[in-house]
Structures are given as C-alpha cells and as structure tokens.
mmCIF file of C-alpha atoms in Angstrom:
data_model
loop_
_atom_site.group_PDB
_atom_site.id
_atom_site.type_symbol
_atom_site.label_atom_id
_atom_site.label_comp_id
_atom_site.label_asym_id
_atom_site.label_seq_id
_atom_site.Cartn_x
_atom_site.Cartn_y
_atom_site.Cartn_z
ATOM 1 C CA MET A 724 73.171 87.605 -225.709
ATOM 2 C CA MET A 725 76.008 87.210 -228.171
ATOM 3 C CA GLN A 726 78.501 84.350 -227.993
ATOM 4 C CA THR A 727 81.225 84.726 -225.348
ATOM 5 C CA THR A 728 84.104 85.149 -227.805
ATOM 6 C CA THR A 729 82.123 87.680 -229.837
ATOM 7 C CA VAL A 730 81.354 89.794 -226.761
ATOM 8 C CA ILE A 731 84.975 89.740 -225.555
ATOM 9 C CA ASP A 732 86.537 90.401 -228.966
ATOM 10 C CA ASN A 733 84.133 93.240 -229.696
ATOM 11 C CA LEU A 734 84.806 95.001 -226.399
ATOM 12 C CA LEU A 735 88.573 94.519 -226.640
ATOM 13 C CA SER A 736 88.520 96.598 -229.824
ATOM 14 C CA TYR A 737 87.402 99.598 -227.722
ATOM 15 C CA VAL A 738 89.649 99.326 -224.652
ATOM 16 C CA LYS A 739 92.108 101.988 -225.836
ATOM 17 C CA LEU A 740 89.471 104.656 -226.420
ATOM 18 C CA SER A 741 89.014 107.542 -224.000
ATOM 19 C CA ALA A 742 85.694 108.315 -222.316
ATOM 20 C CA GLN A 743 85.024 111.130 -224.775
ATOM 21 C CA GLU A 744 85.884 108.989 -227.789
ATOM 22 C CA LEU A 745 83.508 106.307 -226.556
ATOM 23 C CA LEU A 746 80.723 108.812 -225.999
ATOM 24 C CA ASN A 747 81.148 110.156 -229.548
ATOM 25 C CA ASP A 748 81.266 106.711 -231.135
ATOM 26 C CA PRO A 749 78.129 106.002 -233.242
ATOM 27 C CA MET A 750 78.059 102.504 -231.705
ATOM 28 C CA TYR A 751 78.021 103.868 -228.139
ATOM 29 C CA GLU A 752 74.697 102.336 -227.079
ATOM 30 C CA GLN A 753 75.570 98.994 -228.651
ATOM 31 C CA ILE A 754 78.909 98.970 -226.845
ATOM 32 C CA LYS A 755 77.089 99.523 -223.553
ATOM 33 C CA GLY A 756 74.765 96.643 -224.406
ATOM 34 C CA ASN A 757 77.747 94.414 -225.094
ATOM 35 C CA PHE A 758 79.285 95.481 -221.794
ATOM 36 C CA SER A 759 76.117 94.435 -219.953
ATOM 37 C CA ASP A 760 76.435 91.036 -221.681
ATOM 38 C CA PHE A 761 80.043 90.890 -220.472
ATOM 39 C CA LEU A 762 78.957 91.471 -216.862
ATOM 40 C CA THR A 763 76.526 88.583 -217.248
ATOM 41 C CA LEU A 764 79.415 86.377 -218.394
ATOM 42 C CA LEU A 765 81.351 87.314 -215.240
ATOM 43 C CA GLU A 766 78.321 86.681 -213.041
ATOM 44 C CA SER A 767 77.872 83.201 -214.499
ATOM 45 C CA ALA A 768 81.638 82.420 -214.304
ATOM 46 C CA GLN A 769 81.810 81.873 -218.055
ATOM 47 C CA VAL A 770 84.746 84.273 -217.927
ATOM 48 C CA ARG A 771 87.019 85.041 -214.958
ATOM 49 C CA VAL A 772 89.691 87.572 -214.172
ATOM 50 C CA ALA A 773 92.049 84.787 -213.085
ATOM 51 C CA ARG A 774 92.058 81.008 -213.079
ATOM 52 C CA LYS A 775 94.489 78.085 -212.799
ATOM 53 C CA ASP A 776 96.314 76.889 -215.896
ATOM 54 C CA ASP A 777 97.214 73.303 -216.817
ATOM 55 C CA ASN A 778 100.176 73.477 -214.420
ATOM 56 C CA ASP A 779 97.946 74.446 -211.488
ATOM 57 C CA GLN A 780 99.329 77.996 -211.525
ATOM 58 C CA TRP A 781 97.125 81.069 -211.246
ATOM 59 C CA LYS A 782 97.137 83.276 -214.333
ATOM 60 C CA VAL A 783 95.466 86.639 -214.828
ATOM 61 C CA ASP A 784 93.449 87.419 -217.957
ATOM 62 C CA THR A 785 94.562 90.941 -218.807
ATOM 63 C CA GLY A 786 91.868 91.300 -221.450
ATOM 64 C CA ILE A 787 89.105 90.773 -218.879
ATOM 65 C CA LYS A 788 90.631 93.432 -216.630
ATOM 66 C CA GLN A 789 90.911 95.839 -219.564
ATOM 67 C CA ILE A 790 87.227 95.382 -220.351
ATOM 68 C CA ILE A 791 86.250 96.050 -216.713
ATOM 69 C CA LEU A 792 88.247 99.295 -216.841
ATOM 70 C CA LEU A 793 86.529 100.102 -220.148
ATOM 71 C CA GLY A 794 83.231 99.979 -218.269
ATOM 72 C CA PHE A 795 84.239 102.908 -216.067
ATOM 73 C CA ARG A 796 85.056 105.087 -219.083
ATOM 74 C CA LEU A 797 81.943 103.897 -220.876
ATOM 75 C CA GLY A 798 79.510 104.659 -218.059
ATOM 76 C CA GLN A 799 77.741 107.879 -217.142
ATOM 77 C CA LEU A 800 76.983 109.069 -213.610
ATOM 78 C CA VAL A 801 73.383 108.432 -212.596
ATOM 79 C CA ALA A 802 71.393 108.756 -209.390
ATOM 80 C CA ALA A 803 70.152 105.583 -207.746
ATOM 81 C CA GLY A 804 68.474 104.479 -204.539
ATOM 82 C CA ASP A 805 65.820 106.575 -202.823
ATOM 83 C CA GLN A 806 65.613 109.725 -200.717
ATOM 84 C CA ALA A 807 66.558 107.880 -197.548
ATOM 85 C CA LEU A 808 69.611 106.226 -199.070
ATOM 86 C CA SER A 809 70.754 107.698 -202.365
ATOM 87 C CA PHE A 810 73.772 106.879 -204.524
ATOM 88 C CA VAL A 811 75.564 108.261 -207.559
ATOM 89 C CA ASP A 812 77.610 105.841 -209.671
ATOM 90 C CA LYS A 813 78.380 104.799 -213.235
ATOM 91 C CA ASP A 814 75.335 103.333 -214.978
ATOM 92 C CA THR A 815 77.508 100.517 -216.349
ATOM 93 C CA PHE A 816 77.968 99.069 -212.832
ATOM 94 C CA PRO A 817 74.543 98.753 -211.178
ATOM 95 C CA ILE A 818 73.914 96.650 -208.095
ATOM 96 C CA ARG A 819 73.264 92.937 -208.654
ATOM 97 C CA ARG A 820 69.864 91.498 -207.861
ATOM 98 C CA PHE A 821 69.289 87.947 -206.649
ATOM 99 C CA ASP A 822 66.339 85.601 -206.219
ATOM 100 C CA PRO A 823 65.814 82.535 -203.971
ATOM 101 C CA SER A 824 66.377 80.082 -206.845
ATOM 102 C CA GLN A 825 70.073 81.036 -206.812
ATOM 103 C CA LYS A 826 70.441 79.681 -203.235
ATOM 104 C CA ILE A 827 72.452 82.689 -202.077
ATOM 105 C CA ARG A 828 71.763 84.306 -198.701
ATOM 106 C CA LEU A 829 71.974 88.104 -198.636
ATOM 107 C CA VAL A 830 70.998 88.965 -195.090
ATOM 108 C CA PRO A 831 69.081 92.276 -194.699
ATOM 109 C CA GLY A 832 70.828 95.338 -193.362
ATOM 110 C CA GLY A 833 73.252 96.601 -195.967
ATOM 111 C CA VAL A 834 74.662 93.976 -198.343
ATOM 112 C CA SER A 835 75.763 95.288 -201.735
ATOM 113 C CA VAL A 836 77.092 93.202 -204.628
ATOM 114 C CA ARG A 837 78.144 95.023 -207.787
ATOM 115 C CA ARG A 838 77.270 93.642 -211.194
ATOM 116 C CA GLY A 839 80.099 91.586 -212.663
ATOM 117 C CA ALA A 840 80.776 89.691 -209.416
ATOM 118 C CA TYR A 841 80.244 85.925 -209.296
ATOM 119 C CA ILE A 842 78.505 84.585 -206.189
ATOM 120 C CA ALA A 843 78.077 80.803 -206.065
ATOM 121 C CA PRO A 844 75.176 78.908 -204.488
ATOM 122 C CA LEU A 845 75.253 78.414 -200.702
ATOM 123 C CA VAL A 846 77.244 81.618 -200.134
ATOM 124 C CA THR A 847 76.098 83.710 -197.166
ATOM 125 C CA ILE A 848 76.761 87.462 -197.046
ATOM 126 C CA MET A 849 76.133 89.292 -193.775
ATOM 127 C CA PRO A 850 75.456 93.036 -193.531
ATOM 128 C CA PRO A 851 77.022 95.451 -193.966
ATOM 129 C CA SER A 852 79.418 94.162 -196.590
ATOM 130 C CA TYR A 853 80.409 94.766 -200.198
ATOM 131 C CA VAL A 854 81.541 92.615 -203.136
ATOM 132 C CA ASN A 855 83.107 94.476 -206.061
ATOM 133 C CA VAL A 856 83.185 93.833 -209.818
ATOM 134 C CA GLY A 857 85.288 90.926 -211.080
ATOM 135 C CA ALA A 858 85.289 89.161 -207.728
ATOM 136 C CA PHE A 859 84.635 85.410 -207.587
ATOM 137 C CA VAL A 860 83.195 83.855 -204.412
ATOM 138 C CA ASP A 861 82.783 80.086 -204.586
ATOM 139 C CA GLU A 862 80.280 77.688 -202.985
ATOM 140 C CA GLY A 863 79.664 77.596 -199.256
ATOM 141 C CA SER A 864 81.748 80.638 -198.361
ATOM 142 C CA MET A 865 80.735 83.068 -195.615
ATOM 143 C CA ILE A 866 81.256 86.821 -195.934
ATOM 144 C CA ASP A 867 80.717 88.264 -192.474
ATOM 145 C CA SER A 868 79.737 91.771 -191.369
ATOM 146 C CA HIS A 869 81.809 94.835 -192.290
ATOM 147 C CA ALA A 870 83.783 92.773 -194.809
ATOM 148 C CA LEU A 871 84.994 93.813 -198.265
ATOM 149 C CA ILE A 872 85.719 91.542 -201.210
ATOM 150 C CA GLY A 873 87.668 93.846 -203.512
ATOM 151 C CA SER A 874 87.649 93.996 -207.286
ATOM 152 C CA CYS A 875 88.806 90.786 -208.999
ATOM 153 C CA ALA A 876 89.541 88.908 -205.745
ATOM 154 C CA GLN A 877 89.233 85.132 -206.166
ATOM 155 C CA VAL A 878 87.721 83.373 -203.135
ATOM 156 C CA GLY A 879 87.458 79.590 -203.031
ATOM 157 C CA LYS A 880 84.948 77.146 -201.566
ATOM 158 C CA ARG A 881 84.004 77.120 -197.854
ATOM 159 C CA VAL A 882 86.131 80.176 -197.076
ATOM 160 C CA HIS A 883 85.202 82.114 -193.947
ATOM 161 C CA VAL A 884 85.825 85.845 -194.226
ATOM 162 C CA SER A 885 85.265 87.065 -190.677
ATOM 163 C CA ALA A 886 83.845 90.380 -189.512
ATOM 164 C CA GLY A 887 85.861 93.438 -190.461
ATOM 165 C CA VAL A 888 88.101 91.635 -192.975
ATOM 166 C CA GLN A 889 89.294 93.629 -195.972
ATOM 167 C CA ILE A 890 90.213 91.727 -199.148
ATOM 168 C CA GLY A 891 91.900 94.268 -201.382
ATOM 169 C CA GLY A 892 91.064 94.814 -205.024
ATOM 170 C CA VAL A 893 93.628 94.608 -207.827
ATOM 171 C CA LEU A 894 92.369 96.090 -211.106
ATOM 172 C CA GLU A 895 95.551 97.875 -212.102
ATOM 173 C CA PRO A 896 98.144 97.181 -213.342
ATOM 174 C CA VAL A 897 96.152 94.807 -215.535
ATOM 175 C CA GLY A 898 98.931 92.212 -215.482
ATOM 176 C CA GLU A 899 98.951 91.906 -211.687
ATOM 177 C CA LEU A 900 97.326 88.877 -210.093
ATOM 178 C CA PRO A 901 94.433 89.681 -207.758
ATOM 179 C CA VAL A 902 94.186 88.389 -204.215
ATOM 180 C CA VAL A 903 93.669 84.610 -204.401
ATOM 181 C CA ILE A 904 92.184 82.636 -201.502
ATOM 182 C CA GLU A 905 92.086 78.868 -201.929
ATOM 183 C CA ASP A 906 89.419 76.491 -200.586
ATOM 184 C CA ASP A 907 88.738 76.054 -196.854
ATOM 185 C CA VAL A 908 90.714 79.112 -195.727
ATOM 186 C CA PHE A 909 89.725 80.820 -192.469
ATOM 187 C CA ILE A 910 90.431 84.568 -192.176
ATOM 188 C CA GLY A 911 90.076 85.992 -188.672
ATOM 189 C CA GLY A 912 88.367 89.251 -187.794
ATOM 190 C CA ASN A 913 89.820 92.648 -188.716
ATOM 191 C CA SER A 914 92.484 91.125 -190.940
ATOM 192 C CA GLY A 915 93.580 92.562 -194.272
ATOM 193 C CA VAL A 916 94.757 90.723 -197.401
ATOM 194 C CA TYR A 917 96.028 93.024 -200.136
ATOM 195 C CA GLU A 918 98.137 93.449 -203.300
ATOM 196 C CA GLY A 919 97.725 90.023 -204.855
ATOM 197 C CA THR A 920 98.566 88.021 -201.732
ATOM 198 C CA TYR A 921 97.923 84.277 -202.125
ATOM 199 C CA LEU A 922 96.449 82.198 -199.282
ATOM 200 C CA GLY A 923 97.013 78.477 -199.732
ATOM 201 C CA TYR A 924 94.467 75.701 -199.191
ATOM 202 C CA ARG A 925 93.218 75.455 -195.567
ATOM 203 C CA ALA A 926 95.369 78.315 -194.314
ATOM 204 C CA VAL A 927 94.234 80.033 -191.110
ATOM 205 C CA ILE A 928 94.824 83.765 -190.753
ATOM 206 C CA GLY A 929 94.491 84.977 -187.167
ATOM 207 C CA ALA A 930 92.630 88.099 -186.118
ATOM 208 C CA GLY A 931 94.323 91.384 -186.932
ATOM 209 C CA VAL A 932 96.920 90.012 -189.386
ATOM 210 C CA ILE A 933 97.781 92.332 -192.277
ATOM 211 C CA LEU A 934 99.279 90.783 -195.424
ATOM 212 C CA THR A 935 100.603 92.893 -198.308
ATOM 213 C CA ARG A 936 103.214 92.503 -201.015
ATOM 214 C CA SER A 937 105.825 94.067 -198.740
ATOM 215 C CA THR A 938 104.979 91.937 -195.684
ATOM 216 C CA ARG A 939 107.581 89.477 -194.437
ATOM 217 C CA VAL A 940 106.103 86.393 -192.774
ATOM 218 C CA TYR A 941 108.197 84.451 -190.256
ATOM 219 C CA ASP A 942 107.723 80.675 -190.336
ATOM 220 C CA LEU A 943 108.658 79.266 -186.914
ATOM 221 C CA VAL A 944 107.993 75.691 -188.030
ATOM 222 C CA ASN A 945 110.363 75.702 -190.998
ATOM 223 C CA GLU A 946 112.609 78.479 -189.649
ATOM 224 C CA CYS A 947 112.446 80.657 -192.753
ATOM 225 C CA VAL A 948 111.133 84.016 -193.918
ATOM 226 C CA ILE A 949 108.424 84.176 -196.601
ATOM 227 C CA ALA A 950 108.386 87.279 -198.774
ATOM 228 C CA ALA A 951 107.217 88.418 -202.185
ATOM 229 C CA SER A 952 109.607 88.837 -205.108
ATOM 230 C CA ASN A 953 109.502 91.118 -208.120
ATOM 231 C CA ASP A 954 107.441 88.600 -210.077
ATOM 232 C CA VAL A 955 105.609 86.650 -207.371
ATOM 233 C CA PRO A 956 103.289 88.085 -204.691
ATOM 234 C CA LEU A 957 103.345 87.043 -201.051
ATOM 235 C CA GLN A 958 102.285 83.403 -200.781
ATOM 236 C CA ILE A 959 101.034 81.818 -197.563
ATOM 237 C CA PRO A 960 101.548 78.018 -197.678
ATOM 238 C CA ALA A 961 98.694 75.530 -197.493
ATOM 239 C CA GLY A 962 97.590 74.804 -193.943
ATOM 240 C CA ALA A 963 99.694 77.546 -192.378
ATOM 241 C CA VAL A 964 98.350 79.096 -189.176
ATOM 242 C CA VAL A 965 99.378 82.751 -189.180
ATOM 243 C CA VAL A 966 99.030 85.014 -186.149
ATOM 244 C CA ALA A 967 99.860 88.655 -185.538
ATOM 245 C CA GLY A 968 103.332 89.082 -184.107
ATOM 246 C CA ALA A 969 106.047 91.701 -183.850
ATOM 247 C CA ARG A 970 109.778 92.002 -184.338
ATOM 248 C CA LYS A 971 112.057 94.458 -182.572
ATOM 249 C CA LEU A 972 113.502 97.406 -184.440
ATOM 250 C CA LYS A 973 117.229 97.986 -184.292
ATOM 251 C CA GLY A 974 118.884 101.259 -183.320
ATOM 252 C CA GLN A 975 119.266 103.188 -180.095
ATOM 253 C CA PHE A 976 116.086 105.248 -180.450
ATOM 254 C CA ALA A 977 113.983 102.174 -181.294
ATOM 255 C CA GLU A 978 115.435 100.191 -178.416
ATOM 256 C CA GLU A 979 114.983 103.046 -175.926
ATOM 257 C CA ASN A 980 111.326 103.351 -176.867
ATOM 258 C CA GLY A 981 110.633 99.624 -177.215
ATOM 259 C CA LEU A 982 109.554 99.968 -180.851
ATOM 260 C CA SER A 983 108.632 97.017 -183.033
ATOM 261 C CA LEU A 984 107.044 96.288 -186.416
ATOM 262 C CA HIS A 985 104.030 94.160 -187.258
ATOM 263 C CA ALA A 986 105.362 90.728 -188.236
ATOM 264 C CA PRO A 987 102.944 87.884 -189.054
ATOM 265 C CA ILE A 988 104.195 84.562 -187.710
ATOM 266 C CA ILE A 989 103.398 81.014 -188.827
ATOM 267 C CA VAL A 990 103.173 79.278 -185.466
ATOM 268 C CA LYS A 991 102.021 75.866 -186.739
ATOM 269 C CA TYR A 992 100.407 74.061 -189.646
ATOM 270 C CA ARG A 993 96.764 73.063 -189.531
ATOM 271 C CA ASP A 994 95.828 69.863 -187.694
ATOM 272 C CA ASP A 995 92.744 68.216 -186.199
ATOM 273 C CA LYS A 996 92.775 70.561 -183.193
ATOM 274 C CA THR A 997 92.777 73.625 -185.427
ATOM 275 C CA ASP A 998 89.939 72.141 -187.493
ATOM 276 C CA ALA A 999 87.846 71.637 -184.363
ATOM 277 C CA LYS A 1000 88.046 75.354 -183.593
ATOM 278 C CA THR A 1001 86.761 76.310 -187.030
ATOM 279 C CA LEU A 1002 84.125 73.550 -187.321
ATOM 280 C CA LEU A 1003 81.467 75.665 -185.563
ATOM 281 C CA GLU A 1004 81.498 78.124 -188.474
ATOM 282 C CA GLN A 1005 80.273 75.426 -190.882
ATOM 283 C CA SER A 1006 77.177 74.718 -188.798
ATOM 284 C CA LEU A 1007 76.144 78.385 -188.973
ATOM 285 C CA ARG A 1008 76.081 78.597 -192.790
#
C-alpha cells in the first residue's frame, strides 16, 4: 500500500470528477485500487473523518468526506451474497471481514460492517445491526441489536448503544461535523441521535429520546435551554442524564386537545447511583 499522504493526495485530485468521467479515465482501475487502500487507512484509524484538535475541539476533515463520496461515484453495482440472502451494492464498499486476532465480537444473526469503518478491539456488535463507512467505534463499546451507527459517526470508548438506537450519518455537507459520542456514554433503547449532535463524556440518554439539530433540551438542574446554533450542533453536557419529556403547546386548539411536543429534559447529572444502574452492562461485554 502507498504512503498515507500519497493515497489521500492522489484521490483528492479526482473528487470533482463525475461518475462517467471516472469510468472513462485511463487510470480508472488504479484509482479504485487507491480507494481500497484508503478504506484500509480508515479501518486502521490512520485517517479519520473527525478528531480533536490541540484545543480539544472536534474538527471535521472535509477531504476525507470528499474521498468517501468519490467512492460512490467510482463504484459499479455488483451482486453479492447468495441465493438465500442476496445484495446489490457498489463494488467499492464491500462488507468488512474480521478474524479472532482482532478481538472484536460479531455475534451471529445479521451483523454487517461496511468497509471503511473502524472497529476497535473489545467491541461487541449484536445482531441485527449495521455500521456504515467512515464510522469510528472505540474500545469496549457495545452495539446492541437493531442498532445503526451511521456514516462518519464517532463513538468513544465503553459506550453502550442499546437496542433499537439509531445514530445518524452525516456525509453531506462535507463541512458538517458527524455525530460525536464521547467516552462512557450510555444511550437507552429506541433513542435517536442525528445531525451532528454531540454527547459529552459520561452522558446518559434515556430510552426513547430523540436528539436532532432542531431539538431544544431543557436543563432542570441549571434552569436553561440547550439548543444548536447556526455554527454549532446540539451539545449535551458531560454527565447529563436526559430523559424523554414533553412541553405543552400554546393556542386554543392545542390546549383543548391536550397537545404537547417531545422535549428532552436533563433531570440530573451523573452520580454514583446512576453509575450503579449502568454497571451491569460492563459485566456483559
């Protein structure tokens, strides 16, 4: 495989070409080979879609996102699987294969990890679940059944993604931060985290909570409202315990019908009692 900078620089020179232009390029097969090398770099965490800078702030690498998008234009549809379970997808994004030496548990029954996703040692992935390209899942995390880790999502160490959780993907616009989940976060069942939402260290997200860029979160402890801005996505503070709540809608019709909107509420910040409730999950990994 070529050096990291050579692979990246070479592929960046093609990111503005259309699918047809790529197909007609005399270097087409070499470009595809370079793209496979690029996926290997993602899988080994030598490159990442987003990482912290020297000021401990998350920054997105737009070039890496552009190259991932290049892969979709570069690839051709091919059949995969077998007669019982067949698939059709771009040949540039095959399914990842693992072996026991990597110390990753992929439990039988329908786990699928796309090439270009980083899965660290001691991660457990329960079926059925899916991890998309550009995602980063760090050591000791648990991905439970019916869970999605979307494209480019960044998941820290010892994170528990409970059954039915959806972590949204953010490939476009290329300058947008993906969903970022810091270490030791617990995400309760059937929750959704989308549109670049940030979950701070040791946050607890209760079952059924939906967090998007337009969500307003009501902090009962600090008596304030947390919301995204034009430049900054929704950010859940470290240690916050967020549960599903509701707030009444104003107006005669809304009041007559008892209507309300989903409103996540921070009811407390994590303490020893909260930790005791989540400790059982660690023993199951």
